[in-house]
Amino acid sequence: MSDVIISVENVGKKYAILHQQERAPYKTLRETLIKSTAGLFRRRDESQHGRTHEEFWALKNISFEVERGKVLGIIGRNGAGKSTLLKVLSRITQPSQGRITLRGRVASLLEVGTGFHQELTGRENIFLNGSILGMSHAEIRSKFDEIVAFAGVEKFLDTPVKRYSSGMYVRLAFAVAAHLEPEILVVDEVLAVGDAEFQKKCMSKMQDVASGTGRTVLFVSHNMIAVQSLCEQAVLLERGHLKSAGPAASVIASYLSESMESNQAVTWDDPEIAPGNSIVRIRCISVTDGNDPGSRSLSMQTEIRIETEYTVHESNFLLHITYHLVNDQGITVLTTWSKPTVHSAGSYRAICRIPGNLLNSGGYFLKLIIVENENSAIYWKEDIVSFNVIDTAERETAYMGREPGIVQPILEWSVEGPFQQAKSDAPLVTATRDRSR
Amino acid sequence: MSELIIEAGRTEKNYWRDLWRYRELFYFLAWRDILVRYKQTVMGIAWAVVRPLLMMVIFTIIFSRVAKLQAPAAIPYALLVMAGMLPWQFISAAFAASADSLVQNSNLVSKIYFPRLIVPASSVITSFVDFLITMALIAMMMVWYRFVPDWRLAGLPLFVLLAFLASIGVGLWLCALNVEYRDFRYIIPFIVQFGLYVSPVGFSSSVVPFKWRFFFSLNPVVGVIDGFRWSLLRGQPLIWWPDLANSIGVTVFLFISGTWYFRKMERTFADII
């Protein structure tokens, strides 16, 4: 019999959303009084107050099981219900339906540094935060030195944490959390913080937690590389529903293939509304994987193919198409154009290939410009398509995040050596002399 | 191995056991509040001495010199005021702290599980430290006035307990209401101010006309203050027991109903805070 430590059966969580403009997120007494008074006079209509309640299921019919010692990744887009699921699992909020059975002590780490107090010193905060996360006084004391060493804040132990740099703060907070020893650890997006070196430390610590002691970890992240390397299994949430569950690799693949809410391919069936003017009209434009035009998942490592179909309505025009590729920070990464050719009336297809190992991961927008006579733009459209490029590489370094940089080409490197350390008294001359012999 | 079942709409049966298990968190939160309270203040803990002392001086001048009220025989008026000030300061501070505690700790509530009752309960402890300091102040005043309490001092712990129940009882009500309706945040200082006038802090309960005594004694603070004076001040007229019974009744009712309401609302705190 398998050793199931968490079993989630048909769990749902419902929120009531209040639709009203410019309203505080919490109720005020006045509103409730007005409402209940209004309730006495049945004839008065609720909608009169310009507000309606709507039920919103942040989670619906979620069922899965986790075995002891497994690491489960929970992935999904923003607002898919990942954090709500963690909150329900860690008992912060109650489910509206369903049932969860937990066979072990749960500690949740939904935010690093929860309960840190600005005025208290590092030492004091270690004790406070430890106890908030569920450690006993004795446990904290026995791990105190380890925590301090992990965070690297020995010198600042008696400084209030409000004087810490944000990096130190986060390191200390994670250090406390990393030394928790529950049977089930629930972690939300911790890797979003800290510098590369510290992230590396966090990842290996998480790996230890999972593999070394047979503890069960639930891990929510947007970082697919981290999920892939840490988790054996994953569940994919979409709008509160369980989309798929199974081995991490296949769940991630299905997430990547359809997660892009970008308009990666657009077709205008009605020429009336298609972008363009009386001379040229765009019929469709699509961004696909260059090796596999059926696939819409775009990887940093493979070629990207941009295909534009357009119709020319008049003859004898010297035309070419220009693309501006803009990244999600609004920086134009590159400009590229087709060869200007004389077009006669009819349909055309322009294909542009962006080589693999050039673009960094992230979101991109394409601006399309149609140029006549090599110099005058007769039509342009911003953000005609958008797409995401994902990093799918196996890394040689342990860093799991996105490397900084607008482009990420593979460059030629060579590392030479080791060289003999030069001796202090004129060794270079000797060397030359030797060689010349 | 412990097995925990979370189910929709199910009240946790081991809530009270959990409360016990999380007692260390209770100590730590109280310890944090005490530590933080006087950080970055020049006078530090001296504030706990200065405030009741100043209040006592002003109340003694107003009620004894300006309003010409009399203390019962052989009791210095300042001591009468101080014996009322002691529980009043504790109750008002404890109540205000616990009423605001959940909103103050909203980051904990929305990120970590623990029995929420710990937060308002531990916030009362800070006020208790101030209470002990004021207590020492009274002892010093008694030495100054060469005033020795008698055997009735033994009853004091009971009235301290009553003060705890009263402040937590009202505190729990307002704490839970404050999470949902932030209006209560503005009501709290008002209740404290109002309470000062309807409670016998600056005067003795005996000056209250008999026909108002019943309503007067519905205020839970009345029973506590009368009790404190009875146990601390020898020669103070005996407690009027129906009054005390009224106050105790109201206090117990507030405490039980406050706990009930808090438990009822607790499940949704994380969603609405």
XYZ file of C-alpha atoms in Angstrom:
710
model
C 0.000 0.000 0.000
C 1.327 3.395 -0.873
C 2.006 5.790 1.921
C -0.246 8.749 1.233
C 0.520 11.708 3.459
C -1.772 14.314 1.933
C -5.048 13.505 0.362
C -7.231 16.203 -1.090
C -10.752 15.254 -2.047
C -13.003 17.465 -4.065
C -11.869 20.671 -2.397
C -13.372 24.014 -3.335
C -13.017 27.532 -2.034
C -15.588 30.159 -2.708
C -15.264 33.886 -2.282
C -17.996 36.450 -2.561
C -16.890 39.389 -4.617
C -18.534 42.658 -4.008
C -19.088 44.596 -7.178
C -19.063 48.215 -6.402
C -16.943 51.011 -7.598
C -14.443 52.648 -5.313
C -15.283 50.600 -2.332
C -13.026 49.661 0.506
C -12.237 45.934 0.407
C -13.804 45.402 3.805
C -17.305 46.151 4.933
C -18.125 49.087 7.082
C -20.700 48.981 9.791
C -22.752 51.648 8.082
C -23.186 49.552 4.988
C -24.347 46.575 6.962
C -26.738 48.694 8.969
C -28.160 50.203 5.816
C -28.498 46.786 4.305
C -30.232 45.253 7.264
C -32.530 48.230 7.610
C -33.310 47.950 3.946
C -34.118 44.321 4.565
C -36.951 45.390 6.849
C -38.600 47.190 3.997
C -38.719 44.385 1.525
C -39.766 46.511 -1.375
C -36.436 48.283 -1.579
C -34.304 46.699 -4.167
C -30.720 45.731 -3.436
C -29.532 46.733 -6.841
C -30.563 50.231 -5.986
C -27.372 50.553 -4.040
C -25.421 49.720 -7.155
C -23.846 46.574 -5.828
C -24.155 42.925 -6.513
C -22.603 39.912 -4.930
C -21.016 37.399 -7.143
C -19.721 34.046 -6.145
C -16.260 33.279 -7.269
C -14.740 29.840 -6.999
C -11.032 30.271 -6.494
C -10.772 26.500 -6.308
C -13.225 23.927 -7.513
C -13.246 20.126 -7.383
C -9.585 19.724 -6.626
C -8.505 16.188 -5.821
C -5.033 14.729 -5.619
C -2.799 12.699 -3.353
C 0.795 13.081 -2.342
C 2.947 10.257 -1.049
C 5.365 10.616 1.815
C 8.774 11.940 0.805
C 7.643 13.250 -2.559
C 8.084 16.797 -3.813
C 4.997 18.091 -5.542
C 5.163 21.163 -7.748
C 2.070 23.296 -8.100
C 2.085 25.361 -11.245
C -0.322 27.565 -13.087
C -0.774 31.096 -14.231
C -1.357 34.032 -11.918
C -4.801 33.772 -10.399
C -5.107 30.072 -11.121
C -5.632 29.336 -7.441
C -2.178 28.143 -6.415
C -1.867 30.381 -3.403
C -5.422 29.700 -2.324
C -4.702 25.988 -2.446
C -1.670 26.458 -0.234
C -3.671 28.560 2.192
C -6.317 25.891 2.468
C -3.694 23.176 2.906
C -1.908 25.090 5.604
C -5.170 25.779 7.455
C -5.027 29.534 7.110
C -8.427 29.541 5.530
C -11.165 26.947 5.449
C -12.317 25.233 2.286
C -15.923 25.851 1.267
C -16.341 22.240 0.275
C -14.470 18.980 0.255
C -12.062 17.330 2.595
C -8.337 17.244 3.191
C -6.511 14.641 5.233
C -3.037 15.495 6.448
C -0.989 12.793 8.126
C 1.785 14.893 9.563
C 2.770 18.244 10.943
C 2.493 21.015 8.378
C 4.628 24.131 8.267
C 3.930 26.707 5.652
C 6.250 29.238 4.206
C 4.024 31.475 2.165
C 6.151 34.540 2.504
C 9.684 34.826 3.750
C 9.949 36.865 6.885
C 6.364 36.616 8.053
C 6.196 38.014 11.532
C 9.568 39.718 11.428
C 9.434 42.848 13.478
C 11.375 45.839 12.225
C 12.322 47.096 15.664
C 13.683 43.813 16.955
C 17.241 42.659 16.475
C 18.279 39.770 14.258
C 18.701 37.540 17.295
C 15.271 38.391 18.638
C 13.662 37.912 15.262
C 15.142 34.448 14.852
C 13.377 33.370 18.009
C 10.157 35.161 17.192
C 9.974 33.988 13.600
C 10.942 30.455 14.555
C 8.143 30.219 17.038
C 5.673 31.735 14.588
C 6.648 29.058 12.077
C 6.029 26.407 14.695
C 9.433 25.653 16.204
C 9.786 25.163 19.911
C 12.120 27.304 21.950
C 14.494 24.395 22.485
C 14.526 23.587 18.784
C 15.407 27.153 17.854
C 18.159 27.307 20.416
C 19.727 24.112 19.144
C 19.715 25.373 15.566
C 20.533 28.976 16.315
C 24.193 28.854 15.228
C 23.331 26.966 12.076
C 20.712 29.542 11.144
C 23.071 32.445 11.723
C 25.811 30.813 9.697
C 23.450 30.022 6.834
C 22.239 33.600 6.683
C 25.710 35.046 7.138
C 24.656 37.827 9.481
C 26.912 37.063 12.467
C 28.077 40.650 12.764
C 24.613 42.147 12.790
C 22.873 39.867 15.236
C 22.188 42.671 17.657
C 21.160 45.270 15.113
C 17.455 45.911 14.567
C 16.420 44.325 11.294
C 15.104 47.638 10.032
C 18.743 48.605 9.517
C 19.442 45.465 7.476
C 19.862 45.599 3.738
C 17.026 43.888 1.979
C 19.348 41.069 0.992
C 20.381 40.396 4.574
C 16.787 40.561 5.673
C 15.686 37.966 3.169
C 18.650 35.717 3.898
C 17.897 35.727 7.587
C 14.234 35.088 6.974
C 14.899 32.184 4.668
C 17.520 30.765 6.994
C 15.000 30.473 9.810
C 12.438 28.881 7.540
C 14.927 26.484 6.005
C 15.659 24.973 9.384
C 12.083 23.993 10.048
C 11.567 20.285 10.384
C 7.955 19.493 9.717
C 6.743 16.368 7.980
C 5.046 18.478 5.337
C 6.563 21.715 4.125
C 4.522 24.117 2.034
C 6.576 26.655 0.099
C 5.377 29.530 -2.064
C 7.717 31.329 -4.434
C 10.657 31.779 -2.113
C 13.024 31.827 -4.989
C 11.687 35.114 -6.182
C 13.994 36.820 -3.729
C 17.667 37.225 -3.128
C 20.666 37.321 -5.388
C 21.845 34.515 -7.611
C 24.261 33.105 -5.078
C 21.654 32.971 -2.379
C 19.088 31.416 -4.692
C 21.547 28.686 -5.383
C 21.904 28.087 -1.672
C 18.136 27.991 -1.240
C 17.693 25.489 -4.029
C 20.247 23.090 -2.694
C 18.753 23.432 0.774
C 15.332 22.580 -0.621
C 16.819 19.622 -2.404
C 18.320 18.410 0.866
C 15.028 18.823 2.636
C 13.270 16.700 0.095
C 15.765 13.972 -0.612
C 17.614 13.667 2.661
C 14.966 13.312 5.300
C 11.986 11.920 3.493
C 9.935 15.003 4.096
C 7.092 15.954 1.836
C 7.287 19.298 0.101
C 4.629 21.220 -1.775
C 6.289 23.797 -3.925
C 4.607 26.595 -5.816
C 6.601 28.470 -8.381
C 6.511 30.238 -11.693
C 10.021 29.137 -12.319
C 9.699 26.048 -14.486
C 13.375 25.260 -14.302
C 13.190 25.137 -10.531
C 10.050 23.013 -10.577
C 11.541 20.640 -13.084
C 14.693 20.081 -11.120
C 13.063 19.836 -7.678
C 9.819 18.007 -8.236
C 9.046 14.502 -9.325
C 5.384 15.248 -9.659
C 3.341 18.310 -10.402
C -0.214 19.505 -10.648
C -1.361 22.208 -13.012
C -4.135 24.530 -11.961
C -6.144 26.616 -14.343
C -8.843 29.001 -13.184
C -9.354 27.050 -9.997
C -9.582 23.656 -11.671
C -7.084 20.869 -11.724
C -5.947 20.789 -15.327
C -3.481 17.967 -15.159
C -1.462 15.993 -12.666
C 1.366 13.553 -13.033
C 5.108 13.430 -13.595
C 6.563 16.929 -13.443
C 8.053 16.913 -16.922
C 4.805 16.156 -18.695
C 2.748 18.573 -16.604
C 5.237 21.345 -17.270
C 5.163 20.578 -20.965
C 1.414 20.839 -21.085
C 1.575 24.077 -19.119
C 4.096 25.612 -21.462
C 2.291 24.616 -24.591
C -0.927 26.343 -23.672
C -0.014 28.763 -21.009
C 0.814 31.542 -23.393
C -2.137 33.790 -23.329
C -0.330 35.858 -25.894
C -1.876 36.315 -29.292
C 0.796 34.362 -30.997
C -1.218 33.845 -34.150
C -3.910 36.128 -35.490
C -6.047 35.663 -38.564
C -8.392 38.280 -39.959
C -11.139 36.563 -41.924
C -12.960 39.768 -42.675
C -10.814 42.016 -44.887
C -12.880 44.973 -43.688
C -11.389 44.876 -40.209
C -7.982 43.485 -41.085
C -5.063 45.800 -40.430
C -3.793 47.585 -43.476
C -4.909 50.163 -45.987
C -6.263 50.272 -49.521
C -2.976 49.005 -50.957
C -1.914 46.246 -48.568
C -3.911 44.249 -46.070
C -2.609 41.705 -43.551
C -4.409 38.372 -43.628
C -2.678 36.547 -40.860
C 0.451 36.571 -38.798
C 1.843 33.837 -36.615
C 4.864 33.123 -34.461
C 5.816 29.459 -34.196
C 8.672 27.126 -33.444
C 10.918 27.112 -36.517
C 11.592 23.373 -36.379
C 8.031 22.408 -35.644
C 5.555 24.942 -37.055
C 2.702 23.122 -35.293
C 4.099 23.921 -31.878
C 3.387 27.219 -30.252
C 5.754 26.739 -27.388
C 8.779 28.891 -28.066
C 12.076 28.036 -26.541
C 15.165 30.176 -26.179
C 17.190 27.407 -27.699
C 15.276 26.861 -30.901
C 14.604 28.938 -33.975
C 11.507 31.136 -34.037
C 9.545 31.576 -37.217
C 7.422 34.628 -37.916
C 5.078 34.273 -40.835
C 2.952 37.066 -42.271
C 0.432 36.605 -45.032
C -0.756 39.704 -46.786
C -2.681 40.728 -49.842
C -1.651 43.474 -52.228
C -4.536 45.146 -54.020
C -2.718 47.243 -56.582
C 0.158 46.496 -58.914
C 3.673 47.758 -59.226
C 4.556 48.707 -55.742
C 8.024 48.456 -54.318
C 7.264 47.103 -50.854
C 8.995 45.546 -47.909
C 8.027 44.536 -44.393
C 9.878 45.656 -41.282
C 9.554 44.212 -37.800
C 10.531 45.867 -34.578
C 10.890 43.297 -31.839
C 10.173 44.877 -28.463
C 10.664 43.066 -25.175
C 8.391 43.301 -22.147
C 10.456 46.123 -20.707
C 9.676 48.177 -23.768
C 13.180 47.928 -25.182
C 13.438 47.376 -28.916
C 15.657 44.339 -29.166
C 16.121 44.355 -32.894
C 14.824 45.626 -36.220
C 14.682 43.413 -39.277
C 13.236 43.785 -42.768
C 12.488 41.829 -45.872
C 14.129 42.520 -49.218
C 12.259 45.308 -51.028
C 10.590 43.786 -54.077
C 8.119 44.994 -56.655
C 4.705 43.531 -55.844
C 1.827 42.997 -58.199
C -1.722 42.369 -57.009
C -2.144 39.059 -55.164
C -1.341 37.187 -51.947
C 2.102 36.941 -50.435
C 3.744 35.219 -47.528
C 6.778 36.634 -45.705
C 8.753 34.376 -43.445
C 11.370 35.566 -41.023
C 13.480 33.276 -38.879
C 15.049 34.354 -35.619
C 17.850 31.940 -34.810
C 17.854 29.921 -31.608
C 20.135 30.944 -28.779
C 19.666 34.615 -29.422
C 16.705 36.005 -27.509
C 16.599 35.878 -23.743
C 13.532 34.399 -22.095
C 10.601 36.713 -21.563
C 7.677 38.307 -23.338
C 7.979 39.979 -26.716
C 5.815 42.218 -28.870
C 6.104 42.706 -32.570
C 5.581 45.974 -34.364
C 4.878 45.591 -38.028
C 5.624 48.276 -40.616
C 4.942 48.185 -44.324
C 7.334 50.354 -46.279
C 6.942 51.625 -49.796
C 9.842 52.688 -52.048
C 12.311 51.711 -49.344
C 11.686 54.867 -47.375
C 8.073 55.700 -46.602
C 6.060 53.749 -44.088
C 2.565 53.410 -45.470
C 1.198 51.318 -42.631
C 2.273 50.291 -39.132
C 0.777 48.498 -36.201
C 2.186 48.145 -32.701
C 1.922 44.847 -30.831
C 0.388 43.019 -33.738
C 1.435 39.749 -32.114
C 3.028 38.912 -28.808
C 4.764 35.793 -27.617
C 6.753 34.301 -24.783
C 10.144 32.730 -25.041
C 10.940 30.124 -22.426
C 14.221 28.820 -21.217
C 14.274 25.043 -21.502
C 17.984 24.471 -21.256
C 19.688 22.063 -18.969
C 21.993 24.382 -17.080
C 25.590 23.776 -16.290
C 25.307 26.144 -13.355
C 22.930 25.681 -10.477
C 21.324 29.081 -10.874
C 17.648 28.647 -11.696
C 16.531 32.136 -12.515
C 16.544 34.229 -15.631
C 19.942 35.531 -16.530
C 20.018 39.283 -16.992
C 20.492 40.630 -20.488
C 18.468 41.539 -23.522
C 19.937 38.791 -25.640
C 21.382 35.485 -24.600
C 23.529 34.212 -27.439
C 25.919 31.336 -27.092
C 29.368 32.782 -27.457
C 32.624 31.066 -28.031
C 34.673 30.615 -24.940
C 37.917 29.006 -24.212
C 39.655 28.713 -20.934
C 43.392 28.125 -21.070
C 45.851 27.180 -18.443
C 46.951 26.543 -15.845
C 50.074 28.496 -16.663
C 53.286 28.264 -14.688
C 53.453 31.162 -12.286
C 56.106 33.538 -13.554
C 59.211 33.717 -11.341
C 60.109 37.105 -9.953
C 63.481 37.651 -11.635
C 63.000 38.229 -15.330
C 61.448 34.887 -16.209
C 59.810 36.094 -19.414
C 63.143 36.743 -21.004
C 64.311 33.285 -20.101
C 61.256 31.747 -21.623
C 61.736 33.565 -24.891
C 65.320 32.565 -25.006
C 64.378 28.936 -24.442
C 61.924 28.924 -27.244
C 64.203 30.584 -29.717
C 66.727 27.834 -29.374
C 0.901 9.604 13.978
C -1.401 12.549 14.096
C -3.967 12.735 11.400
C -5.669 15.997 10.677
C -8.828 16.339 8.688
C -9.836 19.649 7.231
C -13.387 19.738 6.073
C -15.723 22.468 4.931
C -17.718 23.989 7.756
C -16.230 21.738 10.371
C -15.224 23.171 13.693
C -11.943 21.746 14.754
C -12.405 19.503 17.701
C -8.856 19.829 18.875
C -8.918 23.615 18.927
C -8.261 23.824 22.627
C -5.488 21.278 22.415
C -3.966 23.329 19.612
C -4.220 26.389 21.766
C -2.147 24.626 24.386
C 0.335 23.377 21.821
C 0.866 26.889 20.555
C 1.464 28.312 24.029
C 5.067 29.145 23.150
C 3.819 31.408 20.422
C 1.709 33.086 23.061
C 4.796 33.804 25.160
C 6.757 34.976 22.162
C 4.100 37.378 20.961
C 3.751 38.836 24.436
C 7.524 39.065 24.726
C 7.708 40.829 21.368
C 5.063 43.355 22.365
C 6.855 44.125 25.601
C 10.227 44.438 23.855
C 8.895 46.662 21.115
C 6.832 48.867 23.358
C 9.608 51.009 24.706
C 12.209 50.590 21.973
C 13.633 53.830 20.713
C 12.148 55.815 23.577
C 14.385 57.933 25.775
C 12.522 57.327 28.985
C 11.746 53.704 28.248
C 10.004 51.896 31.021
C 9.756 55.158 33.021
C 6.678 55.938 30.947
C 4.854 53.215 32.804
C 5.508 55.155 36.017
C 4.978 58.700 34.779
C 1.592 58.232 33.171
C -0.391 56.827 36.125
C 1.399 59.239 38.447
C 0.386 62.302 36.442
C -3.169 61.026 36.045
C -3.358 60.456 39.778
C -2.184 63.986 40.562
C -4.680 65.558 38.182
C -7.601 63.426 39.334
C -6.812 64.113 42.982
C -6.759 67.865 42.344
C -9.961 67.879 40.301
C -12.094 65.578 42.420
C -10.762 66.379 45.844
C -9.867 70.079 45.626
C -12.101 71.387 42.843
C -15.179 69.165 43.210
C -14.616 68.824 46.983
C -15.446 65.117 47.129
C -14.615 63.302 50.337
C -12.799 60.035 50.690
C -14.139 57.600 53.309
C -12.634 58.173 56.706
C -8.881 58.099 57.136
C -8.014 57.320 53.524
C -5.802 59.794 51.661
C -7.662 60.880 48.509
C -4.611 60.278 46.366
C -4.571 56.669 47.476
C -8.265 56.300 46.697
C -7.632 57.589 43.167
C -4.594 55.410 42.707
C -6.457 52.275 43.768
C -9.033 53.069 41.080
C -6.439 54.119 38.519
C -4.590 50.821 38.843
C -7.325 48.533 37.468
C -8.679 51.190 35.142
C -5.387 51.698 33.342
C -4.967 47.964 33.028
C -8.452 47.305 31.719
C -8.519 50.189 29.268
C -5.047 49.487 27.881
C -5.593 45.743 27.696
C -8.944 46.150 26.041
C -7.665 48.626 23.461
C -4.632 46.475 22.700
C -6.586 43.272 22.240
C -9.281 44.961 20.171
C -6.699 46.208 17.713
C -4.386 43.206 17.893
C -5.648 41.141 14.973
C -5.603 44.000 12.523
C -2.117 44.909 13.754
C -0.987 41.361 13.109
C -2.837 40.903 9.860
C 0.300 39.707 8.073
C 0.488 36.788 10.487
C -3.178 35.988 10.212
C -3.128 35.817 6.437
C 0.104 33.844 6.162
C 0.333 31.403 9.051
C -2.011 29.062 10.837
C -2.346 29.188 14.599
C -5.339 29.459 16.913
C -6.215 33.119 16.453
C -7.254 33.468 20.067
C -3.553 33.701 20.899
C -3.218 37.151 19.384
C -5.741 39.109 21.493
C -4.869 37.064 24.555
C -1.143 37.732 24.348
C -1.620 41.434 23.681
C -3.114 41.786 27.144
C 0.150 40.738 28.758
C 1.939 43.991 27.912
C -0.644 45.923 29.857
C -0.144 43.542 32.740
C 3.511 44.526 32.958
C 2.457 48.154 33.288
C -0.056 47.018 35.872
C 2.673 45.454 37.983
C 4.684 48.672 37.815
C 1.724 50.751 38.946
C 1.207 48.199 41.686
C 4.723 48.869 42.950
C 3.913 52.572 42.832
C 0.927 52.033 45.100
C 3.054 50.066 47.529
C 5.442 53.014 47.688
C 2.595 55.446 48.249
C 1.313 53.278 51.080
C 4.719 53.444 52.709
C 4.710 57.217 52.278
C 1.270 57.583 53.862
C 2.089 54.901 56.468
C -1.024 53.065 55.373
C -1.150 49.305 55.982
C -3.733 47.148 54.215
C -5.386 44.384 56.211
C -6.319 40.745 55.526
C -8.596 41.771 52.676
C -5.517 42.109 50.494
C -5.827 38.344 50.010
C -8.884 38.962 47.832
C -6.902 41.004 45.321
C -5.943 38.161 42.936
C -9.626 37.394 42.421
C -10.259 40.937 41.308
C -7.196 40.889 39.065
C -8.717 37.830 37.435
C -11.993 39.682 37.061
C -10.118 42.557 35.396
C -8.545 40.098 32.963
C -11.897 38.558 32.086
C -13.513 41.950 31.590
C -10.811 43.328 29.304
C -10.460 40.148 27.243
C -14.223 39.707 27.015
C -14.851 43.133 25.533
C -11.545 42.929 23.646
C -12.567 39.716 21.855
C -15.850 41.192 20.741
C -14.250 44.281 19.314
C -11.296 42.368 17.911
C -13.523 40.123 15.823
C -15.776 42.993 14.797
C -12.785 45.139 13.904
C -11.559 42.590 11.378
C -14.784 42.821 9.470
C -15.848 46.382 10.167
C -13.003 48.824 10.478
C -15.446 51.273 12.076
C -14.659 49.724 15.409
C -11.169 51.042 15.221
C -12.638 54.513 15.755
C -15.012 53.373 18.439
C -12.242 51.971 20.642
C -10.746 55.299 21.841
C -14.251 56.581 22.345
C -15.181 53.635 24.551
C -12.024 54.173 26.583
C -12.756 57.862 27.075
C -16.391 57.269 27.829
C -15.509 54.489 30.246
C -13.333 56.823 32.267
C -16.361 58.985 33.062
C -18.805 56.214 33.935
C -16.283 54.297 36.036
C -15.465 55.327 39.594
C -11.819 56.136 38.902
C -11.653 59.631 40.367
C -14.393 59.168 42.925
C -15.760 56.510 45.237
C -18.765 54.440 44.161
C -20.528 55.552 47.349
C -21.147 59.050 45.896
C -23.377 57.595 43.178
C -27.080 58.150 44.030
C -28.827 54.944 45.000
C -31.458 55.063 42.230
C -28.711 54.916 39.591
C -26.718 52.235 41.284
C -28.188 49.376 39.266
C -27.267 50.843 35.881
C -23.970 52.082 37.235
C -23.023 48.607 38.325
C -23.723 47.054 34.916
C -20.366 48.492 33.919
C -17.941 45.602 34.499
C -15.204 48.029 35.528
C -17.236 49.125 38.574
C -17.013 45.712 40.186
C -13.279 45.539 39.537
C -12.512 48.998 40.922
C -14.710 48.528 43.968
C -13.044 45.208 44.554
C -9.571 46.698 44.294
C -10.434 49.438 46.761
C -12.026 46.947 49.085
C -8.933 44.773 49.172
C -6.308 47.520 49.151
C -7.818 50.181 51.379
C -8.590 49.174 54.910
C -11.610 51.021 56.263
C -13.227 51.403 52.854
C -16.943 50.595 53.321
C -17.805 47.013 52.540
C -18.606 46.148 48.972
C -22.251 46.349 48.106
C -22.632 42.733 47.012
C -25.552 43.103 44.562
C -23.390 45.612 42.665
C -20.504 43.229 42.557
C -22.762 40.369 41.478
C -24.046 42.537 38.643
C -20.565 43.403 37.462
C -19.382 39.811 37.674
C -22.457 38.618 35.803
C -21.897 41.103 32.995
C -18.186 40.276 32.865
C -18.713 36.536 32.632
C -21.387 37.044 30.018
C -19.102 39.269 27.942
C -16.219 36.834 28.236
C -18.210 33.779 27.202
C -20.096 35.500 24.415
C -16.903 37.203 23.236
C -15.114 33.873 22.985
C -18.084 32.364 21.203
C -18.296 35.194 18.668
C -14.558 35.174 18.110
C -14.548 31.428 17.463
C -17.448 31.805 15.093
C -15.761 34.533 13.063
C -12.259 33.116 13.290
C -12.618 30.822 10.296
C -13.101 33.701 7.919
C -10.479 36.068 9.356
C -7.832 35.212 6.792
C -10.254 35.926 3.958
C -11.415 39.330 5.031
C -8.619 40.865 7.041
